[in-house]
Amino acid sequence: MRLTKIELRCDKRSRRRRARAPPAPERSGNRVTSIIVPGRKRLGRTRQKTLTMCQVQVKLENMQEYRHIDKPGWKLSWHWESKQVIWDMRGAETTEQGNCSAFASSGTLPHCCLRRPTIVDLLPGSPFNSQVSNCCRGGVLTSMSQDRTNHVSVFHMTIGSFPDDSGEFTMPSNFDIGVPGYSCDNATSVTPTKYSTDKGRRKTQALATWEAVCVYSQFRSSQSPKCCVSLSAFYYRNIVPCPTCSCGCSSSHCVKPGEMPPYLEQKHDPEEEVTPVVECTKHMCPIHIHWHVKVNYREYWRVKITATNLNTMKNYTDWNLVVLHPNLKSVEQVFSFNYKSLTPYHNGINDTGMFWGVKFYNDVLLQAGKIGNVQTELLLKKDMGNFSFREGWAFPRRILFNGDECVMPSPDDYPRLPSYASSAASSFATTLKNNFEKLEQYVEIPSDSGISFIVQPKMKALEIAEKARDTNRAILSGKFDQDMVKEGSQPALDKGGKLQILTSHTLKPVPIAIGDPGLSQGKITSESIKVKAKRELKLRLCFHLRKLKRRLSREEIQKVPDATEEPETS
């Protein structure tokens, strides 16, 4: 957070001041006026003093990529080093006027006479003559990544001084923006700001410009975290929950299932943030993030992210998620969320991404309830050099919600592959080879390399058809009992009467049928599948095998079967 460009423009204005003086004879040519008070005679001298009035522009700019200032908004305050007052304001206002009795005789009272004023942004819909550019948003500042048009707030002031002060402007100190977690340093002088006028042909310059920087600390913002993360995967039976007491263990202010939240008992001050009242859980966090490894493809993998609001007292507007994961550099598609890659370093490290809702669709995370959640799925391309499901690699290293880091489960609890997976896979392959070497014949036809589908649309369809014909011959000879060929009556022919060979590709799961000797003709059921390998493993194939609808006669052996929608590798 940066409070920047406190720009100063001063001009001199004449203001009359009345001062007491000792009795003196009347002389012509001097500004001396006799003031007669009943029962007493005094002479008063009226003299003209030039006071300095400064026009000040204050600009608050949120320079953070993913942390924003939510309602009730910023409340800027400082301490005047000298006796200065705010005569007028545009685009903002002070919360109190203070004691301005020293200016009672001036006819017009200043806007604020406090030594430490507190300034708030005007609300939307304020009178037009009170507005300036980039004001009137109720103190809300968006992050730079989400909305660059609303991450700045500006207001103007006219600064003067008390009657007994010299009138010179002195930069204030002890800045505070009134948002939990932020601390500000004192302002430092920087290069004066320049302005373009007359369509850029002339530039004017402020008399002086100062800058103050405010930084955020999550520990100063809250004593306990505000969110937690749970994990799950398709290859792991259990869900790894949020750590117990992630956001505290107090259950006195939580809402049990079936109970009505105590809305009327809460303080409804629009200037203060409402205390969270969460649903009773083991972690007691207002926000719950769930990361689920959903599907594994050959070259891609899919993840589902769900953010659930368990706070019954608050809606989170313009929420965002920041995720740290090494595979985020290969994000192919994000569904129903906006996405932006953060901090892409020059050495190729790009492992941080930001997610936020689509405007007017899911940019508001509603309070706890049936619709108090938002979710998305992202498709990532595998980095074959680093990708692995082992040792919890598929899960994020860090997750932040609205700029606050969430509590992650212990790495020892991350979902892992079964311990027997690698040894069982090799054992499964060996079992298949030993038990079915004499019962089946496996033929692999290598795919074309370096030839696109447009140049060679048929690919290896002819070779596959020839091998299928040889398989049919082997079946008729009695070597095999069953085969798997295209389902259909006659092969598809083009206009010239020639065989029409087509191919198709898919990344979606496809059905598979497995047969063994002893099956009745044309009948394959799940009960007939007898494989001596371990039943826990599942065989996943990427091509579609079809059962034989009718047995080919010897006269049809010479005909090449239609290879419509067959894969390029058999």
Coordinates of C-alpha atoms in Angstrom, one line a residue:
M1 CA 0.0 0.0 0.0
R2 CA 1.4 3.4 -1.0
L3 CA 0.2 6.8 0.1
T4 CA 1.8 8.9 -2.5
K5 CA 1.9 12.3 -4.2
I6 CA 0.9 14.6 -1.3
E7 CA 1.2 17.6 -3.6
L8 CA 1.4 21.1 -2.3
R9 CA 0.4 24.3 -4.1
C10 CA 0.4 27.5 -2.0
D11 CA -1.0 30.9 -2.7
K12 CA -1.2 34.0 -0.6
R13 CA -4.5 35.4 0.4
S14 CA -5.2 38.5 2.5
R15 CA -7.2 38.1 5.7
R16 CA -7.9 40.9 8.2
R17 CA -6.9 40.3 11.8
R18 CA -7.6 42.5 14.8
A19 CA -5.0 43.0 17.4
R20 CA -4.9 45.0 20.6
A21 CA -2.6 48.0 21.0
P22 CA -1.8 50.5 23.8
P23 CA -3.6 53.9 23.7
A24 CA -2.1 56.3 21.1
P25 CA -3.1 59.7 19.8
E26 CA -5.1 59.9 16.6
R27 CA -3.0 60.6 13.5
S28 CA -4.2 61.1 10.1
G29 CA -2.9 58.9 7.3
N30 CA -2.6 55.7 9.5
R31 CA -5.1 52.9 9.8
V32 CA -6.2 53.7 13.3
T33 CA -9.7 53.4 14.4
S34 CA -11.1 54.4 17.8
I35 CA -13.4 51.9 19.4
I36 CA -15.5 53.3 22.2
V37 CA -16.7 50.9 24.9
P38 CA -19.2 52.3 27.5
G39 CA -17.3 53.4 30.7
R40 CA -14.0 52.9 29.1
K41 CA -12.0 54.3 26.2
R42 CA -9.6 52.2 24.2
L43 CA -7.9 52.5 20.9
G44 CA -7.7 49.5 18.6
R45 CA -5.4 49.1 15.7
T46 CA -6.7 47.2 12.7
R47 CA -3.9 45.8 10.6
Q48 CA -3.8 43.6 7.5
K49 CA -1.9 40.4 7.5
T50 CA -1.3 38.1 4.6
L51 CA -2.0 34.4 5.4
T52 CA -0.8 31.4 3.4
M53 CA -3.5 29.1 2.0
C54 CA -2.2 25.9 0.4
Q55 CA -4.0 23.6 -2.0
V56 CA -3.1 20.0 -1.3
Q57 CA -3.9 16.9 -3.3
V58 CA -3.6 13.5 -1.6
K59 CA -3.5 10.3 -3.6
L60 CA -3.8 6.9 -2.1
E61 CA -2.6 4.2 -4.5
N62 CA -2.8 0.4 -3.9
M63 CA 0.3 -1.0 -5.5
Q64 CA -0.4 -4.6 -4.4
E65 CA -1.1 -7.2 -7.0
Y66 CA -3.6 -9.3 -5.0
R67 CA -4.5 -7.6 -1.7
H68 CA -7.3 -5.0 -1.7
I69 CA -8.9 -2.7 0.8
D70 CA -12.4 -4.0 1.4
K71 CA -15.3 -2.3 3.3
P72 CA -15.6 -0.3 5.5
G73 CA -12.6 1.2 3.5
W74 CA -9.6 3.3 4.4
K75 CA -9.6 6.0 7.1
L76 CA -6.5 8.2 6.7
S77 CA -5.2 10.1 9.6
W78 CA -2.1 12.1 10.6
H79 CA -0.7 14.5 13.2
W80 CA -0.2 18.2 12.4
E81 CA 3.2 19.5 13.6
S82 CA 2.0 23.1 13.6
K83 CA -1.3 24.7 14.2
Q84 CA -2.9 24.1 10.9
V85 CA -6.5 23.6 9.9
I86 CA -8.4 22.3 6.9
W87 CA -10.5 25.0 5.4
D88 CA -12.2 23.0 2.6
M89 CA -12.2 19.5 1.2
R90 CA -13.3 17.9 -2.1
G91 CA -13.6 14.1 -2.7
A92 CA -13.4 13.3 1.0
E93 CA -14.4 14.5 4.5
T94 CA -13.2 14.4 8.1
T95 CA -15.2 12.5 10.6
E96 CA -15.1 15.4 13.1
Q97 CA -14.8 19.2 12.8
G98 CA -13.2 19.8 16.2
N99 CA -13.1 23.1 18.2
C100 CA -13.0 26.0 15.7
S101 CA -14.0 28.8 18.2
A102 CA -10.8 30.7 17.3
F103 CA -12.3 31.5 13.9
A104 CA -15.8 32.6 15.3
S105 CA -15.2 36.2 14.2
S106 CA -14.2 35.2 10.6
G107 CA -17.7 34.4 9.5
T108 CA -16.8 31.1 8.0
L109 CA -15.6 28.1 10.1
P110 CA -12.9 25.7 8.8
H111 CA -13.8 22.2 7.8
C112 CA -11.7 20.6 10.5
C113 CA -9.6 22.1 13.3
L114 CA -8.3 18.9 15.0
R115 CA -4.6 18.3 15.5
R116 CA -5.1 14.7 14.3
P117 CA -7.9 14.6 11.7
T118 CA -9.4 11.4 10.4
I119 CA -10.4 11.5 6.7
V120 CA -12.8 9.1 5.0
D121 CA -13.7 8.7 1.3
L122 CA -17.1 10.0 0.1
L123 CA -19.8 7.5 -0.7
P124 CA -21.0 6.8 -4.2
G125 CA -23.7 9.3 -5.3
S126 CA -22.2 12.2 -3.3
P127 CA -23.1 15.8 -4.6
F128 CA -21.3 16.5 -7.9
N129 CA -19.7 19.7 -6.6
S130 CA -18.1 17.7 -3.8
Q131 CA -16.4 15.2 -6.1
V132 CA -13.1 15.0 -7.8
S133 CA -11.6 12.5 -10.2
N134 CA -11.0 9.0 -8.6
C135 CA -13.0 9.6 -5.5
C136 CA -16.3 8.5 -3.9
R137 CA -16.0 4.7 -3.6
G138 CA -16.5 4.5 0.1
G139 CA -12.8 3.9 0.8
V140 CA -12.6 0.6 -1.2
L141 CA -9.4 0.1 -3.2
T142 CA -9.1 -2.9 -5.6
S143 CA -5.9 -4.7 -6.3
M144 CA -3.9 -3.8 -9.4
S145 CA -4.4 -7.3 -11.0
Q146 CA -8.2 -7.3 -10.6
D147 CA -9.1 -3.7 -11.5
R148 CA -6.6 -1.1 -12.4
T149 CA -9.3 1.6 -12.7
N150 CA -10.3 1.5 -9.1
H151 CA -7.0 1.0 -7.2
V152 CA -6.5 4.8 -6.7
S153 CA -8.3 7.3 -4.5
V154 CA -7.8 11.1 -4.6
F155 CA -9.0 14.0 -2.6
H156 CA -8.2 17.8 -2.4
M157 CA -7.8 20.0 0.6
T158 CA -7.3 23.7 1.3
I159 CA -4.9 24.1 4.3
G160 CA -4.6 27.2 6.5
S161 CA -3.4 28.0 10.1
F162 CA -4.7 29.3 13.4
P163 CA -4.7 33.1 14.0
D164 CA -1.7 32.9 16.3
D165 CA 0.4 30.8 13.9
S166 CA 3.0 31.8 11.4
G167 CA 1.0 30.2 8.6
E168 CA 3.8 28.3 7.0
F169 CA 2.9 24.8 5.8
T170 CA 4.6 21.9 7.7
M171 CA 4.4 18.3 6.5
P172 CA 2.4 16.2 9.0
S173 CA 3.6 12.9 10.6
N174 CA 2.4 9.6 12.1
F175 CA 0.3 8.5 9.1
D176 CA -2.3 5.7 9.4
I177 CA -4.8 4.4 6.9
G178 CA -7.1 2.8 9.5
V179 CA -7.0 -0.7 8.0
P180 CA -6.0 -3.6 10.3
G181 CA -2.6 -4.9 9.5
Y182 CA -1.1 -1.8 7.9
S183 CA 1.6 0.4 9.3
C184 CA 2.9 3.6 7.6
D185 CA 6.2 5.5 7.8
N186 CA 6.7 9.2 7.7
A187 CA 6.5 11.1 4.5
T188 CA 9.7 11.8 2.5
S189 CA 10.3 14.5 -0.1
V190 CA 10.3 13.3 -3.7
T191 CA 10.5 15.0 -7.1
P192 CA 7.6 17.4 -7.5
T193 CA 4.8 16.2 -9.7
K194 CA 4.3 17.8 -13.1
Y195 CA 1.0 18.4 -14.9
S196 CA 0.2 18.7 -18.5
T197 CA -2.0 21.6 -19.7
D198 CA -3.0 23.0 -23.0
K199 CA -3.2 19.6 -24.6
G200 CA 0.3 18.7 -23.5
R201 CA 2.0 21.8 -24.8
R202 CA 2.7 23.2 -21.4
K203 CA 3.6 21.6 -18.1
T204 CA 3.0 23.0 -14.6
Q205 CA 4.7 21.7 -11.4
A206 CA 3.6 21.4 -7.8
L207 CA 5.6 23.3 -5.2
A208 CA 6.5 20.2 -3.3
T209 CA 5.6 16.5 -3.3
W210 CA 5.9 14.0 -0.4
E211 CA 5.4 10.2 -0.3
A212 CA 4.6 7.8 2.5
V213 CA 4.6 4.0 2.2
C214 CA 2.3 1.7 4.2
V215 CA 3.1 -2.1 4.5
Y216 CA 0.9 -5.0 5.5
S217 CA 1.5 -7.7 8.1
Q218 CA -0.9 -10.6 8.6
F219 CA 0.3 -10.9 12.2
R220 CA -0.7 -7.3 12.9
S221 CA -4.1 -7.8 11.1
S222 CA -5.3 -10.8 13.1
Q223 CA -4.0 -13.0 15.9
S224 CA -5.2 -16.2 14.1
P225 CA -5.3 -17.2 10.5
K226 CA -8.5 -16.6 8.4
C227 CA -8.5 -19.6 6.1
C228 CA -7.4 -23.3 5.8
V229 CA -6.8 -25.8 3.0
S230 CA -8.0 -29.5 2.6
L231 CA -6.7 -31.9 0.0
S232 CA -8.0 -35.0 -1.9
A233 CA -7.2 -37.0 -5.0
F234 CA -8.8 -39.6 -7.2
Y235 CA -6.1 -42.1 -6.3
Y236 CA -6.6 -41.6 -2.5
R237 CA -9.6 -42.9 -0.6
N238 CA -9.7 -40.3 2.2
I239 CA -9.9 -36.5 2.3
V240 CA -7.1 -34.8 4.1
P241 CA -9.0 -32.2 6.2
C242 CA -7.8 -28.8 7.5
P243 CA -5.6 -29.1 10.6
T244 CA -7.5 -29.0 13.8
C245 CA -7.9 -25.5 15.4
S246 CA -6.4 -23.9 12.3
C247 CA -8.1 -20.6 13.1
G248 CA -8.6 -21.1 16.8
C249 CA -10.3 -23.5 19.1
S250 CA -13.0 -21.3 20.6
S251 CA -16.5 -22.7 19.9
S252 CA -18.5 -20.1 22.0
H253 CA -19.2 -17.9 19.0
C254 CA -19.9 -20.5 16.3
V255 CA -23.2 -21.6 14.8
K256 CA -24.1 -25.3 15.1
P257 CA -25.8 -27.1 12.2
G258 CA -29.5 -26.3 12.2
E259 CA -29.2 -23.2 14.4
M260 CA -30.1 -19.7 13.3
P261 CA -27.1 -17.2 13.3
P262 CA -27.5 -14.4 15.9
Y263 CA -27.9 -11.6 13.3
L264 CA -29.7 -9.2 15.6
E265 CA -27.1 -9.6 18.4
Q266 CA -24.3 -8.3 16.2
K267 CA -23.2 -4.7 15.9
H268 CA -24.2 -3.2 12.6
D269 CA -21.9 -0.2 12.4
P270 CA -21.1 0.5 8.7
E271 CA -17.8 2.1 9.8
E272 CA -16.5 -1.1 11.5
E273 CA -15.9 -4.6 10.3
V274 CA -18.4 -7.1 11.7
T275 CA -16.9 -9.8 13.9
P276 CA -16.9 -13.2 12.2
V277 CA -19.5 -15.8 13.3
V278 CA -18.5 -19.1 11.7
E279 CA -20.1 -22.5 11.5
C280 CA -18.9 -24.9 14.1
T281 CA -16.1 -27.0 12.6
K282 CA -12.9 -28.6 13.8
H283 CA -10.8 -25.9 12.2
M284 CA -13.0 -22.9 13.0
C285 CA -12.0 -20.9 9.9
P286 CA -14.2 -18.4 8.1
I287 CA -12.9 -19.6 4.7
H288 CA -12.3 -23.2 3.6
I289 CA -10.3 -24.0 0.4
H290 CA -10.3 -27.5 -1.1
W291 CA -7.9 -28.7 -3.7
H292 CA -8.9 -31.9 -5.5
V293 CA -6.8 -33.7 -8.1
K294 CA -9.6 -34.9 -10.3
V295 CA -8.5 -36.6 -13.5
N296 CA -5.2 -37.8 -15.0
Y297 CA -4.8 -37.8 -18.8
R298 CA -1.8 -38.8 -20.9
E299 CA -0.5 -35.2 -21.4
Y300 CA -2.8 -33.3 -19.1
W301 CA -4.2 -33.4 -15.6
R302 CA -7.2 -31.7 -14.1
V303 CA -7.7 -30.0 -10.7
K304 CA -10.8 -28.7 -9.0
I305 CA -10.6 -25.8 -6.5
T306 CA -13.5 -24.9 -4.2
A307 CA -13.7 -21.9 -1.8
T308 CA -16.4 -22.1 0.8
N309 CA -17.5 -19.3 3.0
L310 CA -18.3 -20.4 6.6
N311 CA -18.7 -16.9 7.9
T312 CA -22.4 -16.2 8.5
M313 CA -22.0 -12.5 8.8
K314 CA -20.1 -11.4 5.7
N315 CA -20.0 -11.6 1.9
Y316 CA -16.6 -11.4 0.4
T317 CA -16.7 -9.0 -2.6
D318 CA -13.9 -9.0 -5.2
W319 CA -12.3 -12.0 -3.5
N320 CA -9.1 -13.6 -4.9
L321 CA -6.9 -16.7 -4.5
V322 CA -3.2 -16.9 -4.9
V323 CA -1.7 -20.3 -5.5
L324 CA 1.9 -21.4 -5.5
H325 CA 2.5 -24.6 -7.6
P326 CA 5.4 -25.5 -10.0
N327 CA 3.0 -26.6 -12.7
L328 CA 1.1 -23.3 -13.0
K329 CA 3.5 -22.2 -15.7
S330 CA 1.7 -24.7 -18.0
V331 CA -2.0 -23.8 -17.3
E332 CA -4.0 -24.6 -20.5
Q333 CA -7.5 -23.5 -19.4
V334 CA -9.3 -22.1 -16.4
F335 CA -13.1 -22.6 -16.1
S336 CA -15.4 -19.9 -14.6
F337 CA -12.5 -17.9 -12.9
N338 CA -10.2 -15.2 -14.1
Y339 CA -6.6 -16.1 -14.0
K340 CA -3.3 -14.2 -14.1
S341 CA 0.2 -15.4 -13.7
L342 CA 2.2 -13.5 -11.1
T343 CA 5.9 -12.8 -10.8
P344 CA 7.3 -14.5 -13.9
Y345 CA 11.0 -14.4 -13.2
H346 CA 13.7 -14.1 -15.9
N347 CA 15.2 -17.4 -15.1
G348 CA 12.0 -19.3 -16.1
I349 CA 10.4 -19.7 -12.7
N350 CA 6.7 -19.0 -13.0
D351 CA 5.0 -20.9 -10.3
T352 CA 2.5 -18.4 -8.8
G353 CA -1.0 -17.6 -10.2
M354 CA -3.9 -15.5 -9.1
F355 CA -7.6 -16.5 -9.4
W356 CA -10.6 -14.2 -9.0
G357 CA -14.3 -14.3 -9.9
V358 CA -16.0 -13.2 -13.1
K359 CA -17.7 -9.8 -12.8
F360 CA -21.5 -10.1 -12.1
Y361 CA -21.2 -13.9 -12.1
N362 CA -19.2 -15.2 -9.1
D363 CA -17.1 -12.2 -8.0
V364 CA -19.0 -12.2 -4.7
L365 CA -18.5 -15.1 -2.2
L366 CA -21.8 -15.2 -0.4
Q367 CA -22.2 -15.8 3.3
A368 CA -22.4 -19.3 4.7
G369 CA -25.1 -21.4 3.3
K370 CA -26.0 -23.6 0.3
I371 CA -24.7 -21.1 -2.2
G372 CA -21.9 -19.8 -0.1
N373 CA -19.1 -21.3 -2.3
V374 CA -17.4 -20.8 -5.6
Q375 CA -15.5 -23.4 -7.6
T376 CA -13.5 -23.8 -10.7
E377 CA -11.5 -26.5 -12.6
L378 CA -8.2 -25.9 -14.3
L379 CA -6.5 -28.0 -17.0
L380 CA -2.7 -28.2 -16.8
K381 CA -0.3 -29.6 -19.2
K382 CA 2.2 -32.1 -17.7
D383 CA 5.8 -31.1 -17.6
M384 CA 7.2 -34.6 -18.2
G385 CA 10.5 -33.6 -16.6
N386 CA 9.0 -32.8 -13.3
F387 CA 5.4 -34.1 -13.1
S388 CA 4.6 -36.8 -10.6
F389 CA 1.9 -37.9 -8.3
R390 CA 4.5 -39.1 -5.8
E391 CA 5.2 -37.4 -2.5
G392 CA 2.3 -35.0 -2.8
W393 CA 3.8 -33.1 -5.8
A394 CA 0.4 -32.5 -7.3
F395 CA -0.7 -30.3 -4.4
P396 CA 0.0 -26.6 -3.8
R397 CA 2.8 -25.3 -1.7
R398 CA 0.9 -22.2 -0.5
I399 CA -2.6 -20.7 -0.9
L400 CA -3.6 -17.2 0.0
F401 CA -7.2 -15.8 0.2
N402 CA -7.5 -12.1 -0.1
G403 CA -3.8 -11.7 0.7
D404 CA -3.9 -13.8 3.9
E405 CA -2.0 -17.1 3.9
C406 CA -4.1 -20.2 4.6
V407 CA -3.1 -23.0 6.9
M408 CA -1.9 -26.1 4.9
P409 CA -2.0 -29.7 6.1
S410 CA 1.3 -31.2 7.2
P411 CA 3.3 -32.6 4.2
D412 CA 3.3 -36.0 6.0
D413 CA -0.5 -36.1 5.6
Y414 CA -0.7 -35.3 1.9
P415 CA -2.5 -37.8 -0.3
R416 CA 0.0 -40.3 -1.8
L417 CA 0.0 -43.0 -4.3
P418 CA -0.5 -46.5 -2.8
S419 CA 2.9 -47.9 -1.5
Y420 CA 2.5 -51.0 -3.6
A421 CA 1.6 -49.2 -6.8
S422 CA 5.0 -49.4 -8.5
S423 CA 5.8 -53.0 -7.6
A424 CA 2.2 -54.1 -8.3
A425 CA 2.3 -52.5 -11.8
S426 CA 5.3 -54.5 -12.8
S427 CA 3.8 -57.6 -11.1
F428 CA 0.6 -57.1 -13.0
A429 CA 2.5 -56.9 -16.4
T430 CA 4.4 -60.0 -15.6
T431 CA 1.2 -61.9 -14.6
L432 CA -0.4 -60.9 -17.9
K433 CA 2.5 -62.1 -19.9
N434 CA 2.8 -65.4 -18.1
N435 CA -0.9 -66.3 -18.0
F436 CA -2.0 -65.0 -21.3
E437 CA 1.0 -65.3 -23.6
K438 CA -0.6 -68.5 -25.1
L439 CA -4.2 -67.2 -24.9
E440 CA -4.0 -63.9 -26.7
Q441 CA -1.9 -62.1 -29.3
Y442 CA -1.0 -58.4 -28.9
V443 CA -0.1 -56.5 -32.0
E444 CA 1.3 -52.9 -31.9
I445 CA 1.5 -50.7 -35.0
P446 CA 3.7 -47.6 -34.5
S447 CA 2.1 -44.3 -35.3
D448 CA 3.5 -42.0 -38.0
S449 CA 6.2 -39.7 -36.9
G450 CA 6.6 -36.2 -38.3
I451 CA 3.5 -36.4 -40.5
S452 CA 0.4 -34.3 -39.7
F453 CA -3.1 -35.6 -39.8
I454 CA -3.9 -33.3 -42.7
V455 CA -1.2 -34.7 -44.9
Q456 CA -1.9 -38.4 -44.0
P457 CA -5.6 -38.6 -42.8
K458 CA -5.7 -42.4 -43.1
M459 CA -2.6 -42.8 -40.9
K460 CA -2.2 -46.5 -40.0
A461 CA -5.8 -47.5 -40.7
L462 CA -4.9 -49.9 -43.5
E463 CA -2.3 -51.7 -41.5
I464 CA -4.7 -52.0 -38.6
A465 CA -7.4 -53.5 -41.0
E466 CA -4.9 -56.0 -42.3
K467 CA -3.9 -57.1 -38.8
A468 CA -7.6 -57.4 -38.0
R469 CA -8.1 -59.6 -41.0
D470 CA -5.2 -61.8 -39.9
T471 CA -6.8 -62.1 -36.5
N472 CA -10.0 -63.2 -38.0
R473 CA -8.2 -65.9 -39.9
A474 CA -6.6 -67.1 -36.7
I475 CA -10.0 -67.3 -35.1
L476 CA -11.4 -69.4 -37.9
S477 CA -8.4 -71.7 -37.6
G478 CA -9.3 -72.4 -34.0
K479 CA -6.4 -70.7 -32.4
F480 CA -8.6 -68.1 -30.6
D481 CA -12.2 -68.3 -29.4
Q482 CA -13.1 -64.6 -29.5
D483 CA -12.1 -61.4 -31.3
M484 CA -13.0 -57.8 -31.3
V485 CA -13.8 -56.0 -34.5
K486 CA -15.9 -53.0 -35.7
E487 CA -19.6 -53.1 -34.8
G488 CA -21.7 -52.8 -38.0
S489 CA -22.8 -54.6 -41.1
Q490 CA -21.0 -53.3 -44.1
P491 CA -17.9 -51.1 -44.3
A492 CA -18.4 -47.4 -45.4
L493 CA -17.6 -46.7 -49.0
D494 CA -17.0 -43.4 -50.8
K495 CA -18.7 -42.1 -54.0
G496 CA -16.3 -44.1 -56.1
G497 CA -17.1 -47.4 -54.3
K498 CA -13.7 -47.5 -52.6
L499 CA -13.2 -48.2 -49.0
Q500 CA -13.6 -45.1 -46.8
I501 CA -11.2 -45.1 -43.9
L502 CA -11.6 -42.6 -41.1
T503 CA -10.0 -42.0 -37.8
S504 CA -11.0 -40.2 -34.6
H505 CA -9.2 -39.1 -31.4
T506 CA -10.5 -38.5 -27.9
L507 CA -9.1 -37.7 -24.4
K508 CA -12.3 -38.9 -22.7
P509 CA -12.5 -42.3 -21.0
V510 CA -13.9 -45.0 -23.3
P511 CA -15.4 -48.4 -22.5
I512 CA -13.4 -51.5 -22.6
A513 CA -14.3 -55.2 -22.9
I514 CA -12.0 -58.0 -21.8
G515 CA -12.6 -61.6 -22.8
D516 CA -11.1 -65.0 -22.0
P517 CA -11.4 -68.6 -23.4
G518 CA -14.7 -70.3 -22.7
L519 CA -16.9 -67.4 -23.4
S520 CA -20.0 -68.1 -25.4
Q521 CA -20.1 -66.7 -28.9
G522 CA -20.9 -63.0 -28.9
K523 CA -21.4 -62.7 -25.2
I524 CA -19.0 -60.9 -22.8
T525 CA -20.1 -60.1 -19.3
S526 CA -18.3 -58.8 -16.2
E527 CA -18.8 -62.1 -14.5
S528 CA -16.9 -63.9 -17.2
I529 CA -13.8 -61.8 -16.8
K530 CA -11.2 -63.9 -14.9
V531 CA -7.8 -62.2 -14.5
K532 CA -5.4 -63.6 -12.0
A533 CA -3.7 -60.2 -11.4
K534 CA -4.5 -58.1 -8.4
R535 CA -8.0 -56.8 -8.5
E536 CA -7.1 -53.4 -7.0
L537 CA -5.5 -52.2 -10.3
K538 CA -7.5 -50.8 -13.1
L539 CA -6.5 -51.0 -16.7
R540 CA -7.0 -47.7 -18.5
L541 CA -6.9 -47.7 -22.2
C542 CA -7.3 -44.8 -24.7
F543 CA -9.0 -46.6 -27.5
H544 CA -12.4 -48.2 -28.1
L545 CA -12.6 -52.0 -28.5
R546 CA -15.8 -53.3 -30.0
K547 CA -17.2 -56.8 -29.7
L548 CA -17.9 -59.0 -32.7
K549 CA -21.6 -58.7 -33.8
R550 CA -21.5 -61.5 -36.3
R551 CA -18.7 -64.0 -37.2
L552 CA -17.2 -63.4 -40.6
S553 CA -17.5 -66.2 -43.1
R554 CA -14.6 -67.5 -45.2
E555 CA -15.9 -65.6 -48.2
E556 CA -15.7 -62.2 -46.3
I557 CA -12.2 -62.7 -45.1
Q558 CA -10.7 -61.0 -48.1
K559 CA -12.8 -57.9 -47.5
V560 CA -11.1 -55.2 -45.5
P561 CA -13.2 -54.1 -42.5
D562 CA -14.2 -50.5 -42.1
A563 CA -11.8 -48.7 -39.7
T564 CA -14.1 -45.8 -39.0
E565 CA -13.3 -44.1 -35.7
E566 CA -10.5 -46.6 -35.0
P567 CA -7.3 -45.3 -33.2
E568 CA -4.0 -44.8 -34.9
T569 CA -2.3 -47.3 -32.7
S570 CA -3.6 -50.8 -32.1

